[in-house]
Amino acid sequence: MSRSIYEGLTQLGGATVQPASPEEAVLERVPNPHPGTGYLVRFAAPEFTSLCPITGQPDFAHLVIDYVPGDWLVESKSLKLYLTSFRDHGAFHEACTVGIAKRLETELKPVWLRIGGYWYPRGGIPIDVFYQTGPVPDGVWVPDQGVAAYRGRG
Amino acid sequence: MSRSIYEGLTQLGGATVQPASPEEAVLERVPNPHPGTGYLVRFAAPEFTSLCPITGQPDFAHLVIDYVPGDWLVESKSLKLYLTSFRDHGAFHEACTVGIAKRLETELKPVWLRIGGYWYPRGGIPIDVFYQTGPVPDGVWVPDQGVAAYRGRG
Amino acid sequence: MSRSIYEGLTQLGGATVQPASPEEAVLERVPNPHPGTGYLVRFAAPEFTSLCPITGQPDFAHLVIDYVPGDWLVESKSLKLYLTSFRDHGAFHEACTVGIAKRLETELKPVWLRIGGYWYPRGGIPIDVFYQTGPVPDGVWVPDQGVAAYRGRG
Amino acid sequence: MSRSIYEGLTQLGGATVQPASPEEAVLERVPNPHPGTGYLVRFAAPEFTSLCPITGQPDFAHLVIDYVPGDWLVESKSLKLYLTSFRDHGAFHEACTVGIAKRLETELKPVWLRIGGYWYPRGGIPIDVFYQTGPVPDGVWVPDQGVAAYRGRG
Amino acid sequence: MSRSIYEGLTQLGGATVQPASPEEAVLERVPNPHPGTGYLVRFAAPEFTSLCPITGQPDFAHLVIDYVPGDWLVESKSLKLYLTSFRDHGAFHEACTVGIAKRLETELKPVWLRIGGYWYPRGGIPIDVFYQTGPVPDGVWVPDQGVAAYRGRG
Amino acid sequence: MSRSIYEGLTQLGGATVQPASPEEAVLERVPNPHPGTGYLVRFAAPEFTSLCPITGQPDFAHLVIDYVPGDWLVESKSLKLYLTSFRDHGAFHEACTVGIAKRLETELKPVWLRIGGYWYPRGGIPIDVFYQTGPVPDGVWVPDQGVAAYRGRG
Amino acid sequence: MSRSIYEGLTQLGGATVQPASPEEAVLERVPNPHPGTGYLVRFAAPEFTSLCPITGQPDFAHLVIDYVPGDWLVESKSLKLYLTSFRDHGAFHEACTVGIAKRLETELKPVWLRIGGYWYPRGGIPIDVFYQTGPVPDGVWVPDQGVAAYRGRG
Amino acid sequence: MSRSIYEGLTQLGGATVQPASPEEAVLERVPNPHPGTGYLVRFAAPEFTSLCPITGQPDFAHLVIDYVPGDWLVESKSLKLYLTSFRDHGAFHEACTVGIAKRLETELKPVWLRIGGYWYPRGGIPIDVFYQTGPVPDGVWVPDQGVAAYRGRG
Amino acid sequence: MSRSIYEGLTQLGGATVQPASPEEAVLERVPNPHPGTGYLVRFAAPEFTSLCPITGQPDFAHLVIDYVPGDWLVESKSLKLYLTSFRDHGAFHEACTVGIAKRLETELKPVWLRIGGYWYPRGGIPIDVFYQTGPVPDGVWVPDQGVAAYRGRG
Amino acid sequence: MSRSIYEGLTQLGGATVQPASPEEAVLERVPNPHPGTGYLVRFAAPEFTSLCPITGQPDFAHLVIDYVPGDWLVESKSLKLYLTSFRDHGAFHEACTVGIAKRLETELKPVWLRIGGYWYPRGGIPIDVFYQTGPVPDGVWVPDQGVAAYRGRG
Ligand SMILES: [Ca+2]
Ligand SMILES: [Ca+2]
Ligand SMILES: [Ca+2]
Ligand SMILES: [Ca+2]
Ligand SMILES: [Ca+2]
Ligand SMILES: [Ca+2]
Ligand SMILES: [Ca+2]
Ligand SMILES: [Ca+2]
Ligand SMILES: [Ca+2]
Ligand SMILES: [Ca+2]
Ligand SMILES: [Ca+2]
Ligand SMILES: [Ca+2]
Ligand SMILES: [Ca+2]
Ligand SMILES: [Ca+2]
Ligand SMILES: [Ca+2]
Ligand SMILES: [Ca+2]
């Protein structure tokens, strides 16, 4: 795999310009180095934060994104900047988690994709959101995400 | 997703009035922001307490509720108040756990729902209750709840 | 669910009379408050002890019993007394574990039942015994028992 | 140790009458079976709940109480009823935790006592309160309480 | 402890107005309900985020703050808002962690205080910062913070 | 189950005579107390050691053996002595692990059997070997062996 | 160290005769193979059971015994039989735990000894008892017993 | 299994000559001692490192390789040297992980093979790559790899 | 703290030039933002690798470095590059670990410093090396490093 | 540190000749590369086995050895061969563990040394043995060995 597949990229290796909102964020992609091979890529993003659309107070989540690439891989720095762009964005837990997945579907056209959003507790009750684009493709290996259950105290 | 879907709500953002019993509790709902998409929402509620209907002594449980929304999401503050309303309510473990699920089925008409009730030990033997409305819907991702097994001591 | 379903019980709430053997123990039952609903009840019993039939020395086990109730629930105090009645009873690990399950099948006529017996090591090698009455019923949720594997030392 | 030291007790083995408030709860005590021996007794109470004095909403805590007995042991059923009596009582975390310790000091006149209060999160931030009556007495063994740190999600 | 000690507070129970910077944040305090008693209060704040002063990119930390109150307790909602006010503030890990402690020292004049700042990895290497105002006061119980060590992968 | 099923045994309860090699070891068996019932027996053997056939240096493994008995149970003391007989025996990891399973198949004629061999690292890389005689029989419960993954350091 | 130090023993290697009560149990001892060397011996006994002196119901505990030998080691089979002799013996948690330690002190005259008794919960509240004969001797290494804290559920 | 199957090997037992690149590395193989038996071999390699092809900076991964042998086993020392040969090789996470699997497929012609690549975080976000050659063969036992999920801090 | 303290740095924010050996690596430093305050900075470096000076084969370690700064902080990117510079350097475990600490002492003149080197196993036996410059300074808080013990398998 | 300190060694890098008993084993040593510096070296040896001197049956232990070197380091391959030489050696747990330490004291003349022997259970009760040569030297850092407590089952 040569370096040239990264030639058109604007974010990787350049100065980091943080997009101000998810809408402004540009998800860049590179050709899949193993097209036609059914494999899974997992990103764990424990540093996600957005705002509550009602109160404006910050929310936090640990996100895990799994996808089976089609023609494209997401360039990981642009993914990071996209996730960071929610910092000043208001969104409910369910809408935000599923919305990230749908944006990635649109941009990457993956064979399959899923997201687990593990949100920090509010009112003593954490919410998790689990979404996938459909059944796991035949023959592809998709391990559990293995994020620890919330345990309160003790 | 706009804020307007929350316009008819009476509990969120207002003064908290604790309902005195499950019957008095009002479960409010908001339109599903992703209708027709098969995703799972999980609530972990480690602060649940009710009363033993025989002795009147308190019981405690860690509850985990999973559902695939249909047209509606449950509004989380009203869910919290509903769960809190069991504080002075007498119910056996099996009846209480399944009963909460059935109330949610009635109110939310979810595509699918399940509940795990992990009760604190009585007589040295904890009881867990696991209920779901039927088989997991095709293509929906429903991870294990991952609550630790009871281990006694040592 | 009214208290009346417990009216015929002889052990719950009365003086505790420990049965001297499994044969003498009376397993009491109450009507299933949710008949026709496929749900699972789990008991974790980490305080089980019996005797080795060859040497008379005590054996210890951590038992976990899962069942899908039919018309009846087992009354939990009578279950505890039944398990305690093995204290002076000689039985091999395999026979004892499966025998408890079969007694419960006879008494409760559950839709389905299983038992995991996690015995303490003898000769450095612990034995686990896993039995179920047949395949998991369709649409019922039966989580892993999640008892930790034996690890020796280190 | 004979049974007679329990003769004057009014709660153990009798019908359970739940006191309505901490003030009404009676902490009973029995003579220390090993007076003059410096040993530690630890109670873990993971089922504690009280009310927020501002909002009236329930709070939950996992409490661990350690003490070195002087002339008296606390009778454990009366301790349980005392802790349960906070169910309808409003108290801030810091005041409640230290107040329980001070009540026990007054009633038991222990050689030494400490309490760890591990409260469930509010606003995403759990509070722990740690109090002891003074330095650990010379030669007495006081292990760590070992309650897991709060970890949020992920 | 009466509710009146909260009478002068401006943030608790009112509308939440997020301060825009640490300088604008007002740390409110209430009288210590147990003045003269050496006890420890611990806050775990797993939802902390600030900005890198060089790159402007977000940093994340899990903070744990321990203090022995003097005349004052910090009001916990104002503490939360103070911590949240770092969201748009640039600060290096070492300076930020110790700076939070010093601000609390100034405002609360505690008998003793310490902070553990457990920062998420940058360049594959996480930084932790540990600061306390001096030796642990005699006779006060200060358990380990117990935050898990960073383990990389595997 | 009577004691008589053990009458023909030569090792249990007698003096322990350690067989010098796997070939000399006698695996004894007793009638299955629940013939025709599909249940699983698990042995965890964390004290296994053999020799490297190339270097003669010791190898170590944690073995877990699962089987569904047919007409016979293996007598556990003879199993222990059989496993111990590898102490001076040279065998590669893959051959040794599968070979133990095949010996048990021959001797016990089980309905089904599997073995997990979790070998200690050599050259920094541990090898695990997993073998079963075929698909899990219908309706039999075969939990995960749950042995922790190797993690290196950190 | 020769085998002869075991010559006067009556229990090790002979037929096991279970003593019927702690009073009948004989604790045998052998000469310390390293007299004058300050080292610690730890026994973990997770299979302990006794009876409640009030109700006659079984109690269970995980015991850990540490001692620094003087002239004698306890012979471990006799220790096991002594612990097993509590099976039909009524004793409160505090009295039982400290009493075992005092019996060992009398029999072994160790340089130092301690016991941790980790009892299974009753009324939802487990009791631990920690006793040692005095301060840890200078220069002797006495690690934490490391028994996991009780956590209830979740 | 005789030693002779190792006779043609050039790396095992000889002086270790580290290949300078994956291309130069020779993967040696030995005949499968149990041909026709469907069993799984797992290698855990927590000491893997390569270079970033863009920056030249080191990357690290924990790799786990599972395969069902056909006619051949991989000789483990040659596997180690092959993995070590990536030390000065530039490769992206996705390409490198899948590429190792494909090389093994070519050399070993296994019945089935999979690899899990658990990479250390870059930009705070670790990437995992999961690849298998197709569906798990019928009747073969392939346990989860069980590598812990990445958790950030706290 | 202003950005100007970073003005003289040559590595941070510039192109990354990997030093070829520890001798060539330049450890840069910045003024301590809290001079005179006794606080601890901890770096966890799980991605360390060097070479065996006898065989030339790679070694791996998880390093944790703690120091109490004097006038200087180490700039973290230069620390990372210094650690990375051991990639082609031969050093024994004991010498390498202590040598890193001594280099940091020379460059930073810290009030106090320690290092824990947790090396991956060779010959089945991992080596850890623990060094500090002297007793922990009075009043400074130095928590355990908390790296998990090596456990082999099982 | 040059390679020459290894010049007189007879085991490292040569053919491995396993000594037949501890008496025949030769512990080789090399000059301490940091003489006069107080640092700790830890070896974890989870693959230790010896024989019971009464029954001849194998015993297993996880050993952890810590020492502060004086003029000498132990050469690690010779240490491994020494530990392996107990494979056919009969020794009681207490005598064996302390005896290994005393042999190392004699050979290495360390500033300080300790050993933890964590033996696998016999009769359901594991024994641990902890020995050190005296108090921890001033200013040397000696972390806990952190070996998990034995937990039986459940
Ligand atoms: Ca902002
Ligand atoms: Ca009430
Ligand atoms: Ca247990
Ligand atoms: Ca009895
Ligand atoms: Ca054993
Ligand atoms: Ca909360
Ligand atoms: Ca976290
Ligand atoms: Ca690692
Ligand atoms: Ca209980
Ligand atoms: Ca809990
Ligand atoms: Ca990173
Ligand atoms: Ca070496
Ligand atoms: Ca190189
Ligand atoms: Ca190794
Ligand atoms: Ca082990
Ligand atoms: Ca045993």
PDB file of C-alpha atoms in Angstrom, chain F residues 16-18 46-51 55-60 80-81 84 86-88 120-122, chain J residues 16-18 46-51 55-60 80-81 84 86-88 120-122:
ATOM      1  CA  THR F  16      -1.816 -43.131  45.267  1.00  0.00           C
ATOM      2  CA  VAL F  17       0.592 -44.687  42.795  1.00  0.00           C
ATOM      3  CA  GLN F  18       1.654 -42.119  40.264  1.00  0.00           C
ATOM      4  CA  PRO F  46      -4.527 -25.334  36.379  1.00  0.00           C
ATOM      5  CA  GLU F  47      -1.609 -27.513  37.542  1.00  0.00           C
ATOM      6  CA  PHE F  48      -0.588 -29.192  34.281  1.00  0.00           C
ATOM      7  CA  THR F  49       3.044 -29.547  33.216  1.00  0.00           C
ATOM      8  CA  SER F  50       4.860 -31.517  30.529  1.00  0.00           C
ATOM      9  CA  LEU F  51       8.251 -31.296  28.798  1.00  0.00           C
ATOM     10  CA  THR F  55      14.738 -28.990  24.683  1.00  0.00           C
ATOM     11  CA  GLY F  56      13.499 -31.119  27.559  1.00  0.00           C
ATOM     12  CA  GLN F  57      12.562 -27.937  29.434  1.00  0.00           C
ATOM     13  CA  PRO F  58       9.233 -27.869  31.309  1.00  0.00           C
ATOM     14  CA  ASP F  59       6.098 -26.453  29.765  1.00  0.00           C
ATOM     15  CA  PHE F  60       3.025 -25.419  31.741  1.00  0.00           C
ATOM     16  CA  LYS F  80      -5.845 -36.309  37.954  1.00  0.00           C
ATOM     17  CA  LEU F  81      -3.236 -39.052  37.883  1.00  0.00           C
ATOM     18  CA  THR F  84      -0.010 -35.723  36.285  1.00  0.00           C
ATOM     19  CA  PHE F  86       2.616 -35.902  31.590  1.00  0.00           C
ATOM     20  CA  ARG F  87       5.151 -34.481  34.043  1.00  0.00           C
ATOM     21  CA  ASP F  88       8.045 -36.357  32.437  1.00  0.00           C
ATOM     22  CA  TYR F 120       2.208 -20.334  29.349  1.00  0.00           C
ATOM     23  CA  PRO F 121       4.188 -18.053  27.013  1.00  0.00           C
ATOM     24  CA  ARG F 122       7.351 -19.073  25.212  1.00  0.00           C
TER      25      ARG F 122
ATOM     26  CA  THR J  16      20.657 -25.593  28.558  1.00  0.00           C
ATOM     27  CA  VAL J  17      21.581 -28.379  30.960  1.00  0.00           C
ATOM     28  CA  GLN J  18      18.868 -28.790  33.528  1.00  0.00           C
ATOM     29  CA  PRO J  46       4.308 -18.581  37.865  1.00  0.00           C
ATOM     30  CA  GLU J  47       5.635 -21.951  36.611  1.00  0.00           C
ATOM     31  CA  PHE J  48       7.053 -23.422  39.813  1.00  0.00           C
ATOM     32  CA  THR J  49       6.480 -27.050  40.808  1.00  0.00           C
ATOM     33  CA  SER J  50       7.952 -29.368  43.423  1.00  0.00           C
ATOM     34  CA  LEU J  51       6.900 -32.621  45.106  1.00  0.00           C
ATOM     35  CA  THR J  55       3.085 -38.374  49.171  1.00  0.00           C
ATOM     36  CA  GLY J  56       5.396 -37.654  46.256  1.00  0.00           C
ATOM     37  CA  GLN J  57       2.544 -35.888  44.475  1.00  0.00           C
ATOM     38  CA  PRO J  58       3.298 -32.626  42.661  1.00  0.00           C
ATOM     39  CA  ASP J  59       2.744 -29.259  44.263  1.00  0.00           C
ATOM     40  CA  PHE J  60       2.517 -25.987  42.353  1.00  0.00           C
ATOM     41  CA  LYS J  80      15.231 -20.107  36.066  1.00  0.00           C
ATOM     42  CA  LEU J  81      17.209 -23.325  36.012  1.00  0.00           C
ATOM     43  CA  THR J  84      13.181 -25.623  37.646  1.00  0.00           C
ATOM     44  CA  PHE J  86      12.758 -28.303  42.298  1.00  0.00           C
ATOM     45  CA  ARG J  87      10.687 -30.341  39.841  1.00  0.00           C
ATOM     46  CA  ASP J  88      11.775 -33.648  41.351  1.00  0.00           C
ATOM     47  CA  TYR J 120      -2.168 -23.934  44.886  1.00  0.00           C
ATOM     48  CA  PRO J 121      -4.833 -25.333  47.245  1.00  0.00           C
ATOM     49  CA  ARG J 122      -4.610 -28.675  48.967  1.00  0.00           C
TER      50      ARG J 122
END
